[in-house]
Amino acid sequence: RERDPRARLMADRTKRQEENFRILVAQLTHESISYRVKAAEALGRIGDPEALEPLLACLDDPETDVQWVAARALGTLKDTRAGPALISLLGRRDRWVRQGSAWALGELEDPCAIEPLGTLLSDPKKDVRITVAEALGKIGNVRAEPALRIALQDEEPDVRAAVRAALRRIGISPE
């Protein structure tokens, strides 16, 4: 007796997806940096919750490009279990890692990240400060107000604009 062709196609598709997932996870430890970066990007796009642990392991990769992409991929998963690991990246020397982690924490909308993010509103890199303000706006908690108010005095107009937008998003007048 022959099975329904649609069911067979779906089963084949699921099998291919599972195999592709296993390949991508294996590539996270490949010797080639570009393989690791592309695998982390792909796992973020796929959005499978099973990618959480392999992507968390990438945060300790010796290459900052891999750390940055893994942080952003974790943000797309929106799993708050990644929060503590992402918070720990906020102190890294590489600005892209700090910025990617801040973006990801905003995607998680985890209030536990408010204070650690607030300290980065004085980061030496303007783009990091902008991303932090945006992340605090996404989290949307009034506890971010004091740090955002201080950042309204930033020397960069783009940072001040991001801070005003974050305050409005939280429901607070920036004036």
mmCIF file of C-alpha atoms in Angstrom:
data_model
loop_
_atom_site.group_PDB
_atom_site.id
_atom_site.type_symbol
_atom_site.label_atom_id
_atom_site.label_comp_id
_atom_site.label_asym_id
_atom_site.label_seq_id
_atom_site.Cartn_x
_atom_site.Cartn_y
_atom_site.Cartn_z
ATOM 1 C CA ARG A 1 0.000 0.000 0.000
ATOM 2 C CA GLU A 2 1.484 3.371 -1.037
ATOM 3 C CA ARG A 3 1.577 6.282 1.388
ATOM 4 C CA ASP A 4 0.120 9.656 0.654
ATOM 5 C CA PRO A 5 2.637 11.458 -1.621
ATOM 6 C CA ARG A 6 2.286 14.686 0.354
ATOM 7 C CA ALA A 7 3.144 12.899 3.573
ATOM 8 C CA ARG A 8 6.166 11.309 1.916
ATOM 9 C CA LEU A 9 7.327 14.708 0.611
ATOM 10 C CA MET A 10 6.929 16.264 4.036
ATOM 11 C CA ALA A 11 8.851 13.412 5.654
ATOM 12 C CA ASP A 12 11.649 13.816 3.085
ATOM 13 C CA ARG A 13 11.724 17.560 3.677
ATOM 14 C CA THR A 14 11.914 17.104 7.443
ATOM 15 C CA LYS A 15 14.725 14.590 7.043
ATOM 16 C CA ARG A 16 16.677 17.037 4.821
ATOM 17 C CA GLN A 17 16.140 19.863 7.312
ATOM 18 C CA GLU A 18 17.409 17.726 10.183
ATOM 19 C CA GLU A 19 20.466 16.698 8.165
ATOM 20 C CA ASN A 20 21.157 20.326 7.175
ATOM 21 C CA PHE A 21 20.852 21.352 10.810
ATOM 22 C CA ARG A 22 23.410 18.702 11.848
ATOM 23 C CA ILE A 23 25.786 19.874 9.094
ATOM 24 C CA LEU A 24 25.498 23.505 10.195
ATOM 25 C CA VAL A 25 26.141 22.613 13.830
ATOM 26 C CA ALA A 26 29.217 20.626 12.773
ATOM 27 C CA GLN A 27 30.470 23.599 10.751
ATOM 28 C CA LEU A 28 30.426 25.780 13.878
ATOM 29 C CA THR A 29 33.689 24.072 14.866
ATOM 30 C CA HIS A 30 35.237 23.966 11.370
ATOM 31 C CA GLU A 31 38.799 25.272 11.033
ATOM 32 C CA SER A 32 37.640 27.862 8.495
ATOM 33 C CA ILE A 33 36.398 31.111 10.004
ATOM 34 C CA SER A 34 34.052 31.739 7.080
ATOM 35 C CA TYR A 35 32.433 28.305 7.532
ATOM 36 C CA ARG A 36 31.839 29.057 11.215
ATOM 37 C CA VAL A 37 30.424 32.513 10.457
ATOM 38 C CA LYS A 38 28.118 31.256 7.701
ATOM 39 C CA ALA A 39 26.923 28.358 9.865
ATOM 40 C CA ALA A 40 26.080 30.692 12.765
ATOM 41 C CA GLU A 41 24.241 33.054 10.388
ATOM 42 C CA ALA A 42 22.262 30.183 8.909
ATOM 43 C CA LEU A 43 21.319 28.779 12.307
ATOM 44 C CA GLY A 44 20.026 32.195 13.304
ATOM 45 C CA ARG A 45 17.942 32.430 10.120
ATOM 46 C CA ILE A 46 16.519 28.944 10.614
ATOM 47 C CA GLY A 47 15.425 29.879 14.127
ATOM 48 C CA ASP A 48 15.432 26.348 15.516
ATOM 49 C CA PRO A 49 15.510 26.437 19.350
ATOM 50 C CA GLU A 50 17.903 23.471 19.233
ATOM 51 C CA ALA A 51 20.554 25.898 17.940
ATOM 52 C CA LEU A 52 20.739 27.640 21.328
ATOM 53 C CA GLU A 53 23.503 25.525 22.897
ATOM 54 C CA PRO A 54 25.727 25.310 19.791
ATOM 55 C CA LEU A 55 25.450 29.074 19.286
ATOM 56 C CA LEU A 56 26.210 29.754 22.943
ATOM 57 C CA ALA A 57 29.401 27.722 22.522
ATOM 58 C CA CYS A 58 30.383 30.014 19.627
ATOM 59 C CA LEU A 59 30.486 32.995 21.972
ATOM 60 C CA ASP A 60 33.840 31.622 23.142
ATOM 61 C CA ASP A 61 35.206 31.200 19.616
ATOM 62 C CA PRO A 62 38.703 32.703 19.278
ATOM 63 C CA GLU A 63 37.526 34.807 16.315
ATOM 64 C CA THR A 64 35.511 37.908 17.126
ATOM 65 C CA ASP A 65 33.636 37.676 13.799
ATOM 66 C CA VAL A 66 32.205 34.342 14.907
ATOM 67 C CA GLN A 67 31.321 35.731 18.348
ATOM 68 C CA TRP A 68 29.535 38.720 16.772
ATOM 69 C CA VAL A 69 27.496 36.628 14.331
ATOM 70 C CA ALA A 70 26.658 34.055 17.015
ATOM 71 C CA ALA A 71 25.436 36.823 19.343
ATOM 72 C CA ARG A 72 23.164 38.206 16.638
ATOM 73 C CA ALA A 73 21.919 34.697 15.802
ATOM 74 C CA LEU A 74 21.053 34.193 19.468
ATOM 75 C CA GLY A 75 19.043 37.400 19.345
ATOM 76 C CA THR A 76 16.983 36.064 16.473
ATOM 77 C CA LEU A 77 16.183 32.952 18.517
ATOM 78 C CA LYS A 78 14.663 35.219 21.207
ATOM 79 C CA ASP A 79 15.453 32.673 23.932
ATOM 80 C CA THR A 80 16.101 34.483 27.220
ATOM 81 C CA ARG A 81 18.359 31.637 28.371
ATOM 82 C CA ALA A 82 20.999 33.287 26.165
ATOM 83 C CA GLY A 83 20.774 36.493 28.223
ATOM 84 C CA PRO A 84 23.505 35.843 30.810
ATOM 85 C CA ALA A 85 26.019 34.778 28.146
ATOM 86 C CA LEU A 86 25.190 37.807 25.993
ATOM 87 C CA ILE A 87 25.500 40.130 28.991
ATOM 88 C CA SER A 88 28.978 38.725 29.624
ATOM 89 C CA LEU A 89 30.007 39.800 26.100
ATOM 90 C CA LEU A 90 29.192 43.453 26.759
ATOM 91 C CA GLY A 91 32.607 43.903 28.362
ATOM 92 C CA ARG A 92 34.615 42.479 25.463
ATOM 93 C CA ARG A 93 37.244 44.616 23.761
ATOM 94 C CA ASP A 94 35.861 44.158 20.260
ATOM 95 C CA ARG A 95 33.217 46.774 19.481
ATOM 96 C CA TRP A 96 31.359 44.479 17.059
ATOM 97 C CA VAL A 97 30.966 41.864 19.764
ATOM 98 C CA ARG A 98 29.647 44.518 22.185
ATOM 99 C CA GLN A 99 27.305 45.887 19.542
ATOM 100 C CA GLY A 100 26.040 42.464 18.428
ATOM 101 C CA SER A 101 25.413 41.452 22.024
ATOM 102 C CA ALA A 102 23.554 44.680 22.759
ATOM 103 C CA TRP A 103 21.377 44.177 19.676
ATOM 104 C CA ALA A 104 20.656 40.575 20.687
ATOM 105 C CA LEU A 105 19.738 41.588 24.242
ATOM 106 C CA GLY A 106 17.255 44.072 22.808
ATOM 107 C CA GLU A 107 15.715 41.284 20.758
ATOM 108 C CA LEU A 108 15.367 39.159 23.900
ATOM 109 C CA GLU A 109 13.558 42.035 25.652
ATOM 110 C CA ASP A 110 14.977 40.757 28.932
ATOM 111 C CA PRO A 111 14.797 43.329 31.765
ATOM 112 C CA CYS A 112 17.854 41.683 33.376
ATOM 113 C CA ALA A 113 19.937 43.362 30.659
ATOM 114 C CA ILE A 114 18.886 46.932 31.507
ATOM 115 C CA GLU A 115 21.672 47.798 33.956
ATOM 116 C CA PRO A 116 24.486 46.089 32.007
ATOM 117 C CA LEU A 117 23.319 47.787 28.813
ATOM 118 C CA GLY A 118 23.028 51.132 30.568
ATOM 119 C CA THR A 119 26.736 51.111 31.322
ATOM 120 C CA LEU A 120 27.458 50.906 27.584
ATOM 121 C CA LEU A 121 25.685 54.192 26.901
ATOM 122 C CA SER A 122 29.107 55.722 27.538
ATOM 123 C CA ASP A 123 30.956 53.325 25.218
ATOM 124 C CA PRO A 124 33.696 55.036 23.181
ATOM 125 C CA LYS A 125 32.080 53.846 19.921
ATOM 126 C CA LYS A 126 29.078 55.818 18.710
ATOM 127 C CA ASP A 127 27.488 52.834 16.921
ATOM 128 C CA VAL A 128 27.601 50.792 20.123
ATOM 129 C CA ARG A 129 25.864 53.605 22.026
ATOM 130 C CA ILE A 130 23.157 53.850 19.344
ATOM 131 C CA THR A 131 22.555 50.091 19.397
ATOM 132 C CA VAL A 132 22.394 50.113 23.202
ATOM 133 C CA ALA A 133 19.795 52.895 23.193
ATOM 134 C CA GLU A 134 17.738 50.991 20.619
ATOM 135 C CA ALA A 135 18.019 47.802 22.696
ATOM 136 C CA LEU A 136 16.857 49.588 25.834
ATOM 137 C CA GLY A 137 13.902 50.941 23.880
ATOM 138 C CA LYS A 138 13.000 47.432 22.717
ATOM 139 C CA ILE A 139 13.174 46.114 26.267
ATOM 140 C CA GLY A 140 10.688 48.858 27.079
ATOM 141 C CA ASN A 141 11.162 49.098 30.828
ATOM 142 C CA VAL A 142 11.090 52.376 32.765
ATOM 143 C CA ARG A 143 14.148 51.221 34.762
ATOM 144 C CA ALA A 144 16.219 52.304 31.749
ATOM 145 C CA GLU A 145 15.127 55.943 32.114
ATOM 146 C CA PRO A 146 17.959 57.242 34.355
ATOM 147 C CA ALA A 147 20.717 55.925 32.069
ATOM 148 C CA LEU A 148 18.882 57.132 28.965
ATOM 149 C CA ARG A 149 18.375 60.600 30.482
ATOM 150 C CA ILE A 150 22.117 60.922 31.055
ATOM 151 C CA ALA A 151 22.749 59.800 27.465
ATOM 152 C CA LEU A 152 20.555 62.658 26.211
ATOM 153 C CA GLN A 153 23.706 64.762 26.778
ATOM 154 C CA ASP A 154 25.798 62.646 24.367
ATOM 155 C CA GLU A 155 27.995 64.662 22.025
ATOM 156 C CA GLU A 156 26.731 62.744 18.969
ATOM 157 C CA PRO A 157 23.376 63.819 17.476
ATOM 158 C CA ASP A 158 22.679 60.264 16.221
ATOM 159 C CA VAL A 159 23.074 58.886 19.737
ATOM 160 C CA ARG A 160 20.802 61.566 21.189
ATOM 161 C CA ALA A 161 18.183 60.769 18.509
ATOM 162 C CA ALA A 162 18.345 57.051 19.366
ATOM 163 C CA VAL A 163 18.007 57.859 23.062
ATOM 164 C CA ARG A 164 14.965 60.074 22.456
ATOM 165 C CA ALA A 165 13.388 57.318 20.342
ATOM 166 C CA ALA A 166 14.082 54.767 23.100
ATOM 167 C CA LEU A 167 12.476 56.970 25.732
ATOM 168 C CA ARG A 168 9.402 57.453 23.550
ATOM 169 C CA ARG A 169 9.203 53.720 22.903
ATOM 170 C CA ILE A 170 9.214 53.134 26.667
ATOM 171 C CA GLY A 171 6.439 55.703 26.995
ATOM 172 C CA ILE A 172 8.485 58.510 28.511
ATOM 173 C CA SER A 173 8.736 62.020 27.112
ATOM 174 C CA PRO A 174 12.356 62.823 26.225
ATOM 175 C CA GLU A 175 11.825 66.506 27.122
#
